[in-house]
Amino acid sequence: MPFNLMKERLEFIDADKCECKSTLIECGGIGTTIETATSHIKVEPAANGGSVVKVESTYKLLLLGNLPGVEVKDEITKAKDYAMAIFKAVEAYLIANPYA
């Protein structure tokens, strides 16, 4: 991640349904270009015996006029790329450590 600190508020967790929802409350763009970023994550069984992770992210942007040099699509693309990198790292760890 391009920042040293990230704080999230856990909105809910349902271990039986393998889903959770959290909201970023402090990190990189929060408070500068993004007001809130919320993620709803759900893990479902796949036909091949593995799992499918579904992520729905919602971003509420700050409307501070037209911020020079800030493209909304660029900010959202960066956030998606960072989230995907985290999931790929977790996937690699779990494949290497199946009993973790």
Tab-separated table of C-alpha atoms in Angstrom:
chain	number	residue	atom	x	y	z
A	1	MET	CA	0.000	0.000	0.000
A	2	PRO	CA	1.202	3.531	-0.642
A	3	PHE	CA	0.709	4.602	2.973
A	4	ASN	CA	1.992	3.529	6.382
A	5	LEU	CA	-1.272	3.374	8.295
A	6	MET	CA	-4.750	2.091	7.568
A	7	LYS	CA	-7.663	1.961	10.030
A	8	GLU	CA	-10.930	0.191	9.312
A	9	ARG	CA	-14.229	0.046	11.191
A	10	LEU	CA	-15.834	-3.403	11.075
A	11	GLU	CA	-19.507	-2.875	10.255
A	12	PHE	CA	-20.476	-6.532	10.590
A	13	ILE	CA	-19.080	-10.032	10.375
A	14	ASP	CA	-21.069	-13.215	9.817
A	15	ALA	CA	-18.824	-16.256	10.194
A	16	ASP	CA	-21.624	-18.681	9.203
A	17	LYS	CA	-22.169	-16.905	5.865
A	18	CYS	CA	-18.446	-16.104	5.445
A	19	GLU	CA	-19.023	-12.416	4.902
A	20	CYS	CA	-18.080	-9.099	6.410
A	21	LYS	CA	-18.352	-5.388	5.743
A	22	SER	CA	-15.858	-2.736	6.747
A	23	THR	CA	-15.302	0.976	6.188
A	24	LEU	CA	-11.940	2.679	5.882
A	25	ILE	CA	-11.763	5.501	8.391
A	26	GLU	CA	-8.130	6.516	8.046
A	27	CYS	CA	-5.522	5.985	5.331
A	28	GLY	CA	-3.989	7.487	2.180
A	29	GLY	CA	-6.750	9.328	0.277
A	30	ILE	CA	-9.382	9.268	3.025
A	31	GLY	CA	-10.222	12.849	3.867
A	32	THR	CA	-8.398	14.318	0.885
A	33	THR	CA	-10.125	12.950	-2.223
A	34	ILE	CA	-12.268	10.155	-0.763
A	35	GLU	CA	-14.743	10.685	2.071
A	36	THR	CA	-15.425	6.987	2.704
A	37	ALA	CA	-14.568	3.616	1.213
A	38	THR	CA	-16.661	0.615	2.197
A	39	SER	CA	-16.054	-3.021	1.255
A	40	HIS	CA	-18.485	-5.919	1.525
A	41	ILE	CA	-16.624	-9.225	1.211
A	42	LYS	CA	-18.293	-12.606	0.795
A	43	VAL	CA	-16.623	-16.005	0.308
A	44	GLU	CA	-18.701	-18.664	-1.450
A	45	PRO	CA	-17.918	-22.294	-2.305
A	46	ALA	CA	-16.832	-22.929	-5.893
A	47	ALA	CA	-17.808	-25.928	-8.003
A	48	ASN	CA	-14.196	-27.165	-8.061
A	49	GLY	CA	-13.995	-27.413	-4.279
A	50	GLY	CA	-12.258	-24.052	-3.863
A	51	SER	CA	-13.763	-20.694	-3.029
A	52	VAL	CA	-14.877	-17.577	-4.837
A	53	VAL	CA	-14.353	-14.227	-3.137
A	54	LYS	CA	-16.841	-11.528	-4.069
A	55	VAL	CA	-16.001	-7.941	-3.173
A	56	GLU	CA	-18.308	-4.979	-3.537
A	57	SER	CA	-16.642	-1.645	-2.859
A	58	THR	CA	-18.358	1.697	-2.549
A	59	TYR	CA	-16.475	4.976	-2.651
A	60	LYS	CA	-17.882	8.339	-1.641
A	61	LEU	CA	-15.729	11.062	-3.138
A	62	LEU	CA	-15.173	14.474	-1.611
A	63	LEU	CA	-16.381	17.214	-3.850
A	64	LEU	CA	-13.818	19.910	-3.126
A	65	GLY	CA	-14.318	21.609	-6.443
A	66	ASN	CA	-12.268	20.256	-9.278
A	67	LEU	CA	-9.058	19.194	-7.613
A	68	PRO	CA	-6.222	19.842	-10.042
A	69	GLY	CA	-4.501	16.670	-11.168
A	70	VAL	CA	-6.954	14.323	-9.432
A	71	GLU	CA	-8.926	12.042	-11.700
A	72	VAL	CA	-11.745	10.153	-9.995
A	73	LYS	CA	-11.258	7.102	-12.207
A	74	ASP	CA	-7.546	7.066	-11.377
A	75	GLU	CA	-8.240	7.065	-7.630
A	76	ILE	CA	-10.772	4.226	-7.881
A	77	THR	CA	-8.493	2.209	-10.164
A	78	LYS	CA	-5.644	2.588	-7.650
A	79	ALA	CA	-7.916	1.446	-4.804
A	80	LYS	CA	-9.027	-1.617	-6.800
A	81	ASP	CA	-5.427	-2.477	-7.674
A	82	TYR	CA	-4.355	-2.261	-4.017
A	83	ALA	CA	-7.288	-4.432	-2.898
A	84	MET	CA	-6.516	-7.032	-5.586
A	85	ALA	CA	-2.875	-7.135	-4.503
A	86	ILE	CA	-3.954	-7.853	-0.917
A	87	PHE	CA	-6.257	-10.689	-2.033
A	88	LYS	CA	-3.541	-12.195	-4.235
A	89	ALA	CA	-1.060	-12.091	-1.329
A	90	VAL	CA	-3.579	-13.769	1.001
A	91	GLU	CA	-4.369	-16.382	-1.662
A	92	ALA	CA	-0.661	-17.183	-2.135
A	93	TYR	CA	-0.172	-17.477	1.618
A	94	LEU	CA	-3.158	-19.795	2.055
A	95	ILE	CA	-2.096	-22.006	-0.836
A	96	ALA	CA	1.378	-22.306	0.700
A	97	ASN	CA	-0.096	-22.795	4.207
A	98	PRO	CA	-3.386	-24.701	3.758
A	99	TYR	CA	-3.875	-25.252	7.497
A	100	ALA	CA	-3.434	-21.593	8.448
